[in-house]
Amino acid sequence: MTVRKIAGLVLCGILMGSGPAKASESASIFSSQTGPGENLAQLIARGAYVARTADCAACHVGADGAPYAGGYEIASPLGTIIATNISPSRTFGIGGWSEEVFARALRMGVTPHGNLYPAMPYPSYAGMSDEDVHALYIYLTHAVKPVERGPTVGTRLSFPFNLRTLMTGWNAVFSRQKPMAHAATAPGGIERGRYLVEVVGHCSSCHTPRNFAMAEDRSQFLGGAAVGGWFAPNITSDPISGIGGWSEDELVTYLRTGAVAGKSQAAGGMAEAIEHGLRHLADDDLRAIARYLKSVPPIREAGQREPAYGVAFAQPSNFEALNLGHDRSPAAMRDGASTQGEQIYVAACAACHQLHGEGTSDQFYPSLYANTATGGTSPRNLVMAIVKGVHRETNDGTVVMPAFGAELNDAQIAAVSNYVLSRFGNPHLSVSAAEVAGYRIGREEPLVVKLFGPAGVVAALGGLAAGLAGMSLARRRRGDGSDGAVAKMRIED
Amino acid sequence: MTMSKMLREAWRAVSSGARRSAGHVAGTPERDAALSPIALPVDGHKFSDFLALSQFLTEKSDLDPAVATRAFLALTEADEAFEGHANRLLAAIQDGRLADMDGFDSFMAAHPALRSTAMRIISAWYLGYTGTPAPLDTEDDARFVAYESALMFRPTADATAVPSYTRGRTDYWRHPPASLATD
Amino acid sequence: MMPIQYDADVIVVGSGAVGSNLAYELAKQGKSVLILEAGVWVPRWKIVENFRTSPRKVNRNDPYPNAPWAPNSYTPGYIENTGEFDFRPGMLRLVGGTTWHWGGATWRFLPNDMKLRTLYGVGRDWPLSYDELEPYYTRAEYNLGVSGSDTQDQSGQRRGAAYPPRSAPYPVHNEEETYYFQRLKERIGAEGYEFLHEPHVRTNRPYDGRPACCGNNNCMPVCPIGAMYSGEVHAKHAQAQGARVIPDATVFRIEKGDGGKIAAVHYRTSLGNDARLTARYFVMACNGLETPKLLLMSDVANSSDQVGRNLMDHTGIGLQFLADEPLWTGRGPIQQGGVFNWRDGAFRSEHAAIKHAINNAVPNQEVTRILLERGVVGKKLDEQIRHMSARWVEFSTTFEMLPHAHNRVQPSTIRTDALGIPTLKVHYETDDYIARGAARAREDFARFVAIMGGTVIEDHTGWQNRDHLMGTVLMGDDPRDSVVNHECRSWDHSNLFMATTGVIPASGVVNPTLAAIALAIRSADIIAKEI
């Protein structure tokens, strides 16, 4: 399941703690938690739907796939963050938390064990309505099976980011959203779309660029941002840089299936978001999301003149002129070192995407022109699809593109990417082997570290802890780590 | 050269609109490869004649020059007399004794020596190789000419794959091609 | 006493599907494993390119590098045939082995196949029962991602329920049948012929990192997208579990040690350098021809004088005809099943069991070759290519072969490869048992053609290779007439195992690779317990 390792926290909520959560607050007893007149089954169903929409399970999954067991590794620019157990285990999970304690963690990033880091999108969840918080709490504590074990390793970050108290200052500056009213945000409510996008679905965690302190830059809301090696594109209403050229139906189809012929196919974190969350949502909710996105203030990328899917046809080429295959010597026939982009394209890609990049007539194997992965302003998603492949479970079977990251080296991936960009996509883009290597790792230093260095962060920002946001966090599934005490530091040099 | 050009233009008049676009998707600019000047590792004059001869014999105007080069080299390497025969065949066409492929059989009945030359050229374009490939051996006289461009795939391009290329999502094969009723 | 130092717990000679699965199972259980492979790693995309630029698409070995120091079986003179039949299977030498090009059919043998002697008085019995092998069949199927039907009686005897018995469903459900297969089944099946959908390893949903088959119609000679399983999958998985694959390492000698044990193997690289490696256990997994050759060269495991003897293939015949309606063969995978009335029954005391497999390869090259031979040119050529391709039907029929001591493989005494290692000498004769089967099969051919209103292209092909190499290191109950026991352990050397289809003593009529993998997984468990 390579793809589950993919970067990008499109919809995941992560409660992070320095160690296993332990029971500390007053016990929650089932019947006492439902209010008068509430039907428990209905409440659980609504909570489950909120959990789907917030995609809690994607990050809080156990290393062995156990739901909400925790242990999933999130590699951030500053170290490794481990998602915690949020099952109702009283020893290892949130079984001992009152609803009030739960709500503080969810909305404010403050747990009985200290501050969370904003890889858990609590700045978004802060807007969650009281009713949805309640339903989510009831669902997690009543309908989820307790997992009686914690992650074997805890979050380990480098100085000064390991100081959780620094987040208090960060929160004061960057996490100030207030809970929204239930009436406006419930299904059918006038604020439903905004609520799904901004709050529960936390789309902006990936699609909004971060500022110097790695908080979302509200002036660039949904304007597109790098996430690990991938690029979460501009989804504002701008017709060129955003989704303004998409019809509402196309957006709904995309959120449901991850594929719209002639526009885009979801990979990486977006494929995960669709697989775990979006495809399970009600049609009305997807429509509300689509409508709201089409109302988000447009952001135009300077210099962009046509939408990323706007490349209407392939540039001509003549692969026959490559004159391959003359040399039938065994040495030539086993030599897989070529960095000739067209040669690699024909042999490794064209079986599905076809010689002229047109894909199959049913577009199950999509065309490479009229495709946001090739025609946009970043080569990242093309490169990462080649490196990591595509894996997207849909309601209609699973879509897979095999990963070529092991079979092709960085120079070969750069070569074939550049061939694809020049022939099917944005010919002004190109990518180097070194850039491919960087995307593979999927982590870039945040600006604050680049500017000041780790030690300078404290001095320069006066205790304002940056970093560690959902941005450029590469999730990695743990192996069965038996060495419980020590987590390796994973800071980039 | 002149004669080749005449042949090409005559062919275009006959076959205008008949070009197949199978394998190309709408919006893909089709190359007009036969008319593009390219550098070739064989004598330019002979090559143009060979391409023209091939166009006539296969009744295809959009033959690929790179494929033509490989076919020409393979055929001349296999038989040094090939070029002489090909020139005689071309001359017969140029002076109108063989006006079109409908007259192929009757013409060849009168010129049996030229038949195998014509068939070898047609065969190279259709099958994508020259010589006789050995199924259970590593040594034979077979030479590669083309694969995806081999003309044998064109008549079925809407129905079956060029092996190693897919036609669509898993299980597409459950249904027959759309053309079934008229096949 | 100093403890003996070994280079590995287990050395596996050969990185094909059988050896790699065994190596993977051992590595997964924490054993140190070395896999020695005569060939090298080759990336899939390069093999695809080699295929497309090959002038001999009919030759399955041609896309694979054929080095003089690791020659494949089609190298001229590599197999010197002394019998009436030109025995020439398409065997490869590269990491992953010959499953790089196979149809991928993974039938289970029937319980009755394993009791041939007892039930029908011919051939030999297997030294273990179907029930004993069944759990390992299941594990093999899950390793390979076999797709199949959980409801079909695969014996062809219409029991009305799934057969043979299975302890778990197939890991992948079978794919849709092609229109071509559906129509043949409708028309020929209506006349009493039993059509079965074959279980196979062309996964139709993503499985173990492999994408779903999308009908590239190129299983042989190379699946361009890696949907079809090849041994390379488990060579890589074994590596990921800590095993080490050493390519360019042709083993040329097995060295005997004290106490009837094997002490070491010796290999030679393409540069002519020799090395000696020791281990607690040794597994020979270099196919049904090279394995006995290596044993004979080393004078190992042959107290029974059966090494290299009893060579069996599912020697077959073919049928090609044009149906009276367009069926459009060539859409989807290259095969899906066939006609199985003669898979089992009392007749097996008289003649060979028969499998009529139906080919579904794009026929354009064969059709065009035929038309050009007939001198068809011009517009008529294009019209006829379409007409004939749409109606093309092809059967590839195979027979159950019996073991005969005179059918054998030996090291050549007159030829060596570039490393100085003897090539192969094969003597292979067909017998009356399959000749009677073939007569019965030709009656079926005539019926198939008649039912489909067909025009015969070819119905007297003569005997054909099917590349299913069995019997040459066969297993049995008696050390005097078999090479290995039911564990696939040499009777003569307690730390030497065979992991190859060559251990199969009764051939049935189905593709043997899955059985060999199941046996190899079983051997791995046995070895793991002893280390």
JSON list of C-alpha atoms in Angstrom, two decimals, chain B:
[
{"chain": "B", "resi": 1, "resn": "MET", "atom": "CA", "xyz": [12.62, 12.46, -57.76]},
{"chain": "B", "resi": 2, "resn": "THR", "atom": "CA", "xyz": [10.27, 13.95, -60.23]},
{"chain": "B", "resi": 3, "resn": "MET", "atom": "CA", "xyz": [8.66, 10.64, -60.92]},
{"chain": "B", "resi": 4, "resn": "SER", "atom": "CA", "xyz": [8.29, 9.96, -57.23]},
{"chain": "B", "resi": 5, "resn": "LYS", "atom": "CA", "xyz": [6.62, 13.26, -56.73]},
{"chain": "B", "resi": 6, "resn": "MET", "atom": "CA", "xyz": [4.28, 12.60, -59.59]},
{"chain": "B", "resi": 7, "resn": "LEU", "atom": "CA", "xyz": [3.39, 9.29, -58.06]},
{"chain": "B", "resi": 8, "resn": "ARG", "atom": "CA", "xyz": [2.72, 10.89, -54.74]},
{"chain": "B", "resi": 9, "resn": "GLU", "atom": "CA", "xyz": [0.46, 13.48, -56.21]},
{"chain": "B", "resi": 10, "resn": "ALA", "atom": "CA", "xyz": [-1.36, 10.96, -58.33]},
{"chain": "B", "resi": 11, "resn": "TRP", "atom": "CA", "xyz": [-1.87, 8.88, -55.25]},
{"chain": "B", "resi": 12, "resn": "ARG", "atom": "CA", "xyz": [-3.14, 11.78, -53.27]},
{"chain": "B", "resi": 13, "resn": "ALA", "atom": "CA", "xyz": [-5.72, 12.51, -55.93]},
{"chain": "B", "resi": 14, "resn": "VAL", "atom": "CA", "xyz": [-6.94, 8.94, -55.84]},
{"chain": "B", "resi": 15, "resn": "SER", "atom": "CA", "xyz": [-7.02, 8.51, -52.13]},
{"chain": "B", "resi": 16, "resn": "SER", "atom": "CA", "xyz": [-7.96, 11.93, -50.81]},
{"chain": "B", "resi": 17, "resn": "GLY", "atom": "CA", "xyz": [-10.04, 11.54, -47.72]},
{"chain": "B", "resi": 18, "resn": "ALA", "atom": "CA", "xyz": [-9.26, 7.88, -47.45]},
{"chain": "B", "resi": 19, "resn": "ARG", "atom": "CA", "xyz": [-6.56, 8.18, -44.85]},
{"chain": "B", "resi": 20, "resn": "ARG", "atom": "CA", "xyz": [-7.28, 6.30, -41.74]},
{"chain": "B", "resi": 21, "resn": "SER", "atom": "CA", "xyz": [-6.87, 8.02, -38.47]},
{"chain": "B", "resi": 22, "resn": "ALA", "atom": "CA", "xyz": [-7.15, 4.95, -36.30]},
{"chain": "B", "resi": 23, "resn": "GLY", "atom": "CA", "xyz": [-5.00, 5.18, -33.25]},
{"chain": "B", "resi": 24, "resn": "HIS", "atom": "CA", "xyz": [-5.13, 8.95, -33.24]},
{"chain": "B", "resi": 25, "resn": "VAL", "atom": "CA", "xyz": [-7.50, 10.82, -31.06]},
{"chain": "B", "resi": 26, "resn": "ALA", "atom": "CA", "xyz": [-9.37, 13.82, -32.31]},
{"chain": "B", "resi": 27, "resn": "GLY", "atom": "CA", "xyz": [-7.26, 16.83, -31.67]},
{"chain": "B", "resi": 28, "resn": "THR", "atom": "CA", "xyz": [-3.97, 15.08, -32.20]},
{"chain": "B", "resi": 29, "resn": "PRO", "atom": "CA", "xyz": [-2.34, 16.72, -35.17]},
{"chain": "B", "resi": 30, "resn": "GLU", "atom": "CA", "xyz": [-1.54, 13.98, -37.59]},
{"chain": "B", "resi": 31, "resn": "ARG", "atom": "CA", "xyz": [1.86, 14.23, -39.05]},
{"chain": "B", "resi": 32, "resn": "ASP", "atom": "CA", "xyz": [2.26, 14.20, -42.75]},
{"chain": "B", "resi": 33, "resn": "ALA", "atom": "CA", "xyz": [5.39, 12.22, -42.45]},
{"chain": "B", "resi": 34, "resn": "ALA", "atom": "CA", "xyz": [5.71, 11.23, -46.07]},
{"chain": "B", "resi": 35, "resn": "LEU", "atom": "CA", "xyz": [6.18, 14.82, -47.10]},
{"chain": "B", "resi": 36, "resn": "SER", "atom": "CA", "xyz": [8.60, 15.90, -44.41]},
{"chain": "B", "resi": 37, "resn": "PRO", "atom": "CA", "xyz": [12.20, 16.21, -45.51]},
{"chain": "B", "resi": 38, "resn": "ILE", "atom": "CA", "xyz": [14.41, 14.28, -43.14]},
{"chain": "B", "resi": 39, "resn": "ALA", "atom": "CA", "xyz": [18.02, 13.25, -43.03]},
{"chain": "B", "resi": 40, "resn": "LEU", "atom": "CA", "xyz": [18.47, 9.60, -43.80]},
{"chain": "B", "resi": 41, "resn": "PRO", "atom": "CA", "xyz": [21.37, 7.22, -43.62]},
{"chain": "B", "resi": 42, "resn": "VAL", "atom": "CA", "xyz": [20.72, 6.03, -47.16]},
{"chain": "B", "resi": 43, "resn": "ASP", "atom": "CA", "xyz": [21.07, 7.73, -50.49]},
{"chain": "B", "resi": 44, "resn": "GLY", "atom": "CA", "xyz": [18.31, 10.28, -50.73]},
{"chain": "B", "resi": 45, "resn": "HIS", "atom": "CA", "xyz": [17.39, 9.55, -54.33]},
{"chain": "B", "resi": 46, "resn": "LYS", "atom": "CA", "xyz": [17.00, 5.83, -53.87]},
{"chain": "B", "resi": 47, "resn": "PHE", "atom": "CA", "xyz": [15.09, 6.39, -50.72]},
{"chain": "B", "resi": 48, "resn": "SER", "atom": "CA", "xyz": [12.49, 8.67, -52.22]},
{"chain": "B", "resi": 49, "resn": "ASP", "atom": "CA", "xyz": [11.93, 6.14, -54.93]},
{"chain": "B", "resi": 50, "resn": "PHE", "atom": "CA", "xyz": [11.49, 3.41, -52.39]},
{"chain": "B", "resi": 51, "resn": "LEU", "atom": "CA", "xyz": [9.01, 5.42, -50.40]},
{"chain": "B", "resi": 52, "resn": "ALA", "atom": "CA", "xyz": [7.03, 6.23, -53.52]},
{"chain": "B", "resi": 53, "resn": "LEU", "atom": "CA", "xyz": [7.11, 2.60, -54.59]},
{"chain": "B", "resi": 54, "resn": "SER", "atom": "CA", "xyz": [5.95, 1.55, -51.13]},
{"chain": "B", "resi": 55, "resn": "GLN", "atom": "CA", "xyz": [3.11, 4.05, -51.20]},
{"chain": "B", "resi": 56, "resn": "PHE", "atom": "CA", "xyz": [1.94, 2.70, -54.49]},
{"chain": "B", "resi": 57, "resn": "LEU", "atom": "CA", "xyz": [2.18, -0.96, -53.50]},
{"chain": "B", "resi": 58, "resn": "THR", "atom": "CA", "xyz": [0.49, -0.52, -50.13]},
{"chain": "B", "resi": 59, "resn": "GLU", "atom": "CA", "xyz": [-1.98, 2.13, -51.28]},
{"chain": "B", "resi": 60, "resn": "LYS", "atom": "CA", "xyz": [-1.05, 4.19, -48.23]},
{"chain": "B", "resi": 61, "resn": "SER", "atom": "CA", "xyz": [0.02, 7.80, -48.43]},
{"chain": "B", "resi": 62, "resn": "ASP", "atom": "CA", "xyz": [1.14, 8.26, -44.84]},
{"chain": "B", "resi": 63, "resn": "LEU", "atom": "CA", "xyz": [4.00, 5.83, -44.61]},
{"chain": "B", "resi": 64, "resn": "ASP", "atom": "CA", "xyz": [6.64, 6.71, -42.08]},
{"chain": "B", "resi": 65, "resn": "PRO", "atom": "CA", "xyz": [10.03, 7.65, -43.53]},
{"chain": "B", "resi": 66, "resn": "ALA", "atom": "CA", "xyz": [11.95, 6.14, -40.62]},
{"chain": "B", "resi": 67, "resn": "VAL", "atom": "CA", "xyz": [10.15, 2.86, -41.16]},
{"chain": "B", "resi": 68, "resn": "ALA", "atom": "CA", "xyz": [10.86, 3.12, -44.88]},
{"chain": "B", "resi": 69, "resn": "THR", "atom": "CA", "xyz": [14.53, 3.50, -44.14]},
{"chain": "B", "resi": 70, "resn": "ARG", "atom": "CA", "xyz": [14.58, 0.36, -42.03]},
{"chain": "B", "resi": 71, "resn": "ALA", "atom": "CA", "xyz": [12.60, -1.60, -44.60]},
{"chain": "B", "resi": 72, "resn": "PHE", "atom": "CA", "xyz": [14.86, -0.47, -47.43]},
{"chain": "B", "resi": 73, "resn": "LEU", "atom": "CA", "xyz": [18.03, -1.30, -45.53]},
{"chain": "B", "resi": 74, "resn": "ALA", "atom": "CA", "xyz": [16.74, -4.69, -44.43]},
{"chain": "B", "resi": 75, "resn": "LEU", "atom": "CA", "xyz": [15.63, -5.65, -47.93]},
{"chain": "B", "resi": 76, "resn": "THR", "atom": "CA", "xyz": [18.82, -4.50, -49.63]},
{"chain": "B", "resi": 77, "resn": "GLU", "atom": "CA", "xyz": [21.01, -6.17, -47.03]},
{"chain": "B", "resi": 78, "resn": "ALA", "atom": "CA", "xyz": [19.18, -9.44, -47.45]},
{"chain": "B", "resi": 79, "resn": "ASP", "atom": "CA", "xyz": [19.42, -9.39, -51.23]},
{"chain": "B", "resi": 80, "resn": "GLU", "atom": "CA", "xyz": [21.85, -7.22, -53.13]},
{"chain": "B", "resi": 81, "resn": "ALA", "atom": "CA", "xyz": [19.77, -7.58, -56.27]},
{"chain": "B", "resi": 82, "resn": "PHE", "atom": "CA", "xyz": [16.76, -6.12, -54.51]},
{"chain": "B", "resi": 83, "resn": "GLU", "atom": "CA", "xyz": [17.43, -2.55, -55.53]},
{"chain": "B", "resi": 84, "resn": "GLY", "atom": "CA", "xyz": [17.72, -3.44, -59.21]},
{"chain": "B", "resi": 85, "resn": "HIS", "atom": "CA", "xyz": [14.43, -5.32, -59.12]},
{"chain": "B", "resi": 86, "resn": "ALA", "atom": "CA", "xyz": [12.80, -2.47, -57.26]},
{"chain": "B", "resi": 87, "resn": "ASN", "atom": "CA", "xyz": [13.96, -0.01, -59.89]},
{"chain": "B", "resi": 88, "resn": "ARG", "atom": "CA", "xyz": [12.55, -2.17, -62.67]},
{"chain": "B", "resi": 89, "resn": "LEU", "atom": "CA", "xyz": [9.28, -2.40, -60.79]},
{"chain": "B", "resi": 90, "resn": "LEU", "atom": "CA", "xyz": [9.23, 1.35, -60.29]},
{"chain": "B", "resi": 91, "resn": "ALA", "atom": "CA", "xyz": [9.93, 1.91, -63.97]},
{"chain": "B", "resi": 92, "resn": "ALA", "atom": "CA", "xyz": [7.00, -0.31, -64.90]},
{"chain": "B", "resi": 93, "resn": "ILE", "atom": "CA", "xyz": [4.77, 1.75, -62.67]},
{"chain": "B", "resi": 94, "resn": "GLN", "atom": "CA", "xyz": [6.17, 5.03, -63.93]},
{"chain": "B", "resi": 95, "resn": "ASP", "atom": "CA", "xyz": [5.58, 4.22, -67.54]},
{"chain": "B", "resi": 96, "resn": "GLY", "atom": "CA", "xyz": [2.04, 3.22, -66.79]},
{"chain": "B", "resi": 97, "resn": "ARG", "atom": "CA", "xyz": [2.22, -0.51, -67.36]},
{"chain": "B", "resi": 98, "resn": "LEU", "atom": "CA", "xyz": [1.02, -1.00, -63.79]},
{"chain": "B", "resi": 99, "resn": "ALA", "atom": "CA", "xyz": [-1.49, 1.75, -63.25]},
{"chain": "B", "resi": 100, "resn": "ASP", "atom": "CA", "xyz": [-2.92, 0.72, -59.91]},
{"chain": "B", "resi": 101, "resn": "MET", "atom": "CA", "xyz": [-3.05, -2.20, -57.52]},
{"chain": "B", "resi": 102, "resn": "ASP", "atom": "CA", "xyz": [-6.24, -3.54, -59.05]},
{"chain": "B", "resi": 103, "resn": "GLY", "atom": "CA", "xyz": [-4.06, -4.51, -62.01]},
{"chain": "B", "resi": 104, "resn": "PHE", "atom": "CA", "xyz": [-1.40, -6.10, -59.82]},
{"chain": "B", "resi": 105, "resn": "ASP", "atom": "CA", "xyz": [-2.20, -9.74, -60.55]},
{"chain": "B", "resi": 106, "resn": "SER", "atom": "CA", "xyz": [-2.44, -9.39, -64.28]},
{"chain": "B", "resi": 107, "resn": "PHE", "atom": "CA", "xyz": [0.73, -7.34, -64.43]},
{"chain": "B", "resi": 108, "resn": "MET", "atom": "CA", "xyz": [2.64, -9.83, -62.29]},
{"chain": "B", "resi": 109, "resn": "ALA", "atom": "CA", "xyz": [1.43, -12.70, -64.41]},
{"chain": "B", "resi": 110, "resn": "ALA", "atom": "CA", "xyz": [3.34, -11.06, -67.22]},
{"chain": "B", "resi": 111, "resn": "HIS", "atom": "CA", "xyz": [6.36, -10.15, -65.06]},
{"chain": "B", "resi": 112, "resn": "PRO", "atom": "CA", "xyz": [6.76, -13.02, -62.59]},
{"chain": "B", "resi": 113, "resn": "ALA", "atom": "CA", "xyz": [10.29, -11.94, -61.72]},
{"chain": "B", "resi": 114, "resn": "LEU", "atom": "CA", "xyz": [8.99, -8.75, -60.17]},
{"chain": "B", "resi": 115, "resn": "ARG", "atom": "CA", "xyz": [6.30, -10.38, -58.05]},
{"chain": "B", "resi": 116, "resn": "SER", "atom": "CA", "xyz": [8.54, -11.46, -55.21]},
{"chain": "B", "resi": 117, "resn": "THR", "atom": "CA", "xyz": [10.12, -8.00, -55.03]},
{"chain": "B", "resi": 118, "resn": "ALA", "atom": "CA", "xyz": [6.70, -6.40, -54.77]},
{"chain": "B", "resi": 119, "resn": "MET", "atom": "CA", "xyz": [5.54, -8.91, -52.19]},
{"chain": "B", "resi": 120, "resn": "ARG", "atom": "CA", "xyz": [8.66, -8.44, -50.12]},
{"chain": "B", "resi": 121, "resn": "ILE", "atom": "CA", "xyz": [8.06, -4.70, -49.97]},
{"chain": "B", "resi": 122, "resn": "ILE", "atom": "CA", "xyz": [4.38, -5.11, -49.12]},
{"chain": "B", "resi": 123, "resn": "SER", "atom": "CA", "xyz": [5.22, -7.76, -46.56]},
{"chain": "B", "resi": 124, "resn": "ALA", "atom": "CA", "xyz": [7.78, -5.56, -44.81]},
{"chain": "B", "resi": 125, "resn": "TRP", "atom": "CA", "xyz": [5.24, -2.78, -44.40]},
{"chain": "B", "resi": 126, "resn": "TYR", "atom": "CA", "xyz": [2.42, -5.03, -43.30]},
{"chain": "B", "resi": 127, "resn": "LEU", "atom": "CA", "xyz": [4.21, -7.50, -41.06]},
{"chain": "B", "resi": 128, "resn": "GLY", "atom": "CA", "xyz": [6.85, -5.11, -39.75]},
{"chain": "B", "resi": 129, "resn": "TYR", "atom": "CA", "xyz": [9.74, -7.43, -40.46]},
{"chain": "B", "resi": 130, "resn": "THR", "atom": "CA", "xyz": [11.65, -8.95, -43.33]},
{"chain": "B", "resi": 131, "resn": "GLY", "atom": "CA", "xyz": [12.93, -12.47, -43.64]},
{"chain": "B", "resi": 132, "resn": "THR", "atom": "CA", "xyz": [11.53, -15.52, -41.87]},
{"chain": "B", "resi": 133, "resn": "PRO", "atom": "CA", "xyz": [11.46, -15.35, -38.08]},
{"chain": "B", "resi": 134, "resn": "ALA", "atom": "CA", "xyz": [12.25, -18.53, -36.18]},
{"chain": "B", "resi": 135, "resn": "PRO", "atom": "CA", "xyz": [9.84, -19.34, -33.37]},
{"chain": "B", "resi": 136, "resn": "LEU", "atom": "CA", "xyz": [12.19, -21.61, -31.42]},
{"chain": "B", "resi": 137, "resn": "ASP", "atom": "CA", "xyz": [15.60, -20.34, -32.39]},
{"chain": "B", "resi": 138, "resn": "THR", "atom": "CA", "xyz": [17.70, -17.26, -31.75]},
{"chain": "B", "resi": 139, "resn": "GLU", "atom": "CA", "xyz": [19.24, -17.11, -35.21]},
{"chain": "B", "resi": 140, "resn": "ASP", "atom": "CA", "xyz": [17.42, -16.40, -38.46]},
{"chain": "B", "resi": 141, "resn": "ASP", "atom": "CA", "xyz": [17.39, -13.85, -41.27]},
{"chain": "B", "resi": 142, "resn": "ALA", "atom": "CA", "xyz": [14.54, -11.79, -39.80]},
{"chain": "B", "resi": 143, "resn": "ARG", "atom": "CA", "xyz": [15.03, -8.01, -39.54]},
{"chain": "B", "resi": 144, "resn": "PHE", "atom": "CA", "xyz": [12.92, -5.53, -37.63]},
{"chain": "B", "resi": 145, "resn": "VAL", "atom": "CA", "xyz": [11.07, -2.88, -39.62]},
{"chain": "B", "resi": 146, "resn": "ALA", "atom": "CA", "xyz": [8.21, -1.60, -37.47]},
{"chain": "B", "resi": 147, "resn": "TYR", "atom": "CA", "xyz": [5.76, -2.64, -34.81]},
{"chain": "B", "resi": 148, "resn": "GLU", "atom": "CA", "xyz": [3.08, -0.11, -33.93]},
{"chain": "B", "resi": 149, "resn": "SER", "atom": "CA", "xyz": [3.19, 1.25, -37.49]},
{"chain": "B", "resi": 150, "resn": "ALA", "atom": "CA", "xyz": [2.98, -2.17, -39.14]},
{"chain": "B", "resi": 151, "resn": "LEU", "atom": "CA", "xyz": [0.10, -1.94, -41.60]},
{"chain": "B", "resi": 152, "resn": "MET", "atom": "CA", "xyz": [-1.39, -5.27, -40.48]},
{"chain": "B", "resi": 153, "resn": "PHE", "atom": "CA", "xyz": [-2.87, -3.55, -37.43]},
{"chain": "B", "resi": 154, "resn": "ARG", "atom": "CA", "xyz": [-4.70, -0.78, -39.26]},
{"chain": "B", "resi": 155, "resn": "PRO", "atom": "CA", "xyz": [-7.71, -2.73, -40.52]},
{"chain": "B", "resi": 156, "resn": "THR", "atom": "CA", "xyz": [-8.62, -3.77, -36.96]},
{"chain": "B", "resi": 157, "resn": "ALA", "atom": "CA", "xyz": [-7.52, -0.67, -35.07]},
{"chain": "B", "resi": 158, "resn": "ASP", "atom": "CA", "xyz": [-11.04, 0.02, -33.83]},
{"chain": "B", "resi": 159, "resn": "ALA", "atom": "CA", "xyz": [-11.53, -3.51, -32.50]},
{"chain": "B", "resi": 160, "resn": "THR", "atom": "CA", "xyz": [-8.35, -5.09, -31.16]},
{"chain": "B", "resi": 161, "resn": "ALA", "atom": "CA", "xyz": [-5.19, -3.93, -29.50]},
{"chain": "B", "resi": 162, "resn": "VAL", "atom": "CA", "xyz": [-1.73, -3.72, -30.89]},
{"chain": "B", "resi": 163, "resn": "PRO", "atom": "CA", "xyz": [-0.47, -6.26, -28.36]},
{"chain": "B", "resi": 164, "resn": "SER", "atom": "CA", "xyz": [1.18, -4.63, -25.34]},
{"chain": "B", "resi": 165, "resn": "TYR", "atom": "CA", "xyz": [-1.15, -1.60, -25.65]},
{"chain": "B", "resi": 166, "resn": "THR", "atom": "CA", "xyz": [-4.44, -1.57, -23.79]},
{"chain": "B", "resi": 167, "resn": "ARG", "atom": "CA", "xyz": [-7.81, -0.57, -25.18]},
{"chain": "B", "resi": 168, "resn": "GLY", "atom": "CA", "xyz": [-9.56, 0.37, -21.94]},
{"chain": "B", "resi": 169, "resn": "ARG", "atom": "CA", "xyz": [-10.42, -0.59, -18.44]},
{"chain": "B", "resi": 170, "resn": "THR", "atom": "CA", "xyz": [-10.44, -4.13, -17.10]},
{"chain": "B", "resi": 171, "resn": "ASP", "atom": "CA", "xyz": [-13.22, -6.30, -18.53]},
{"chain": "B", "resi": 172, "resn": "TYR", "atom": "CA", "xyz": [-13.76, -4.13, -21.61]},
{"chain": "B", "resi": 173, "resn": "TRP", "atom": "CA", "xyz": [-13.50, -7.42, -23.46]},
{"chain": "B", "resi": 174, "resn": "ARG", "atom": "CA", "xyz": [-16.83, -8.63, -22.19]},
{"chain": "B", "resi": 175, "resn": "HIS", "atom": "CA", "xyz": [-18.54, -6.85, -25.07]},
{"chain": "B", "resi": 176, "resn": "PRO", "atom": "CA", "xyz": [-17.80, -7.19, -28.77]},
{"chain": "B", "resi": 177, "resn": "PRO", "atom": "CA", "xyz": [-16.62, -4.16, -30.71]},
{"chain": "B", "resi": 178, "resn": "ALA", "atom": "CA", "xyz": [-19.30, -1.70, -31.82]},
{"chain": "B", "resi": 179, "resn": "SER", "atom": "CA", "xyz": [-18.82, -2.73, -35.42]},
{"chain": "B", "resi": 180, "resn": "LEU", "atom": "CA", "xyz": [-19.97, -6.31, -34.86]},
{"chain": "B", "resi": 181, "resn": "ALA", "atom": "CA", "xyz": [-23.21, -6.09, -36.79]},
{"chain": "B", "resi": 182, "resn": "THR", "atom": "CA", "xyz": [-21.40, -5.01, -39.96]},
{"chain": "B", "resi": 183, "resn": "ASP", "atom": "CA", "xyz": [-18.36, -7.24, -39.57]}
]
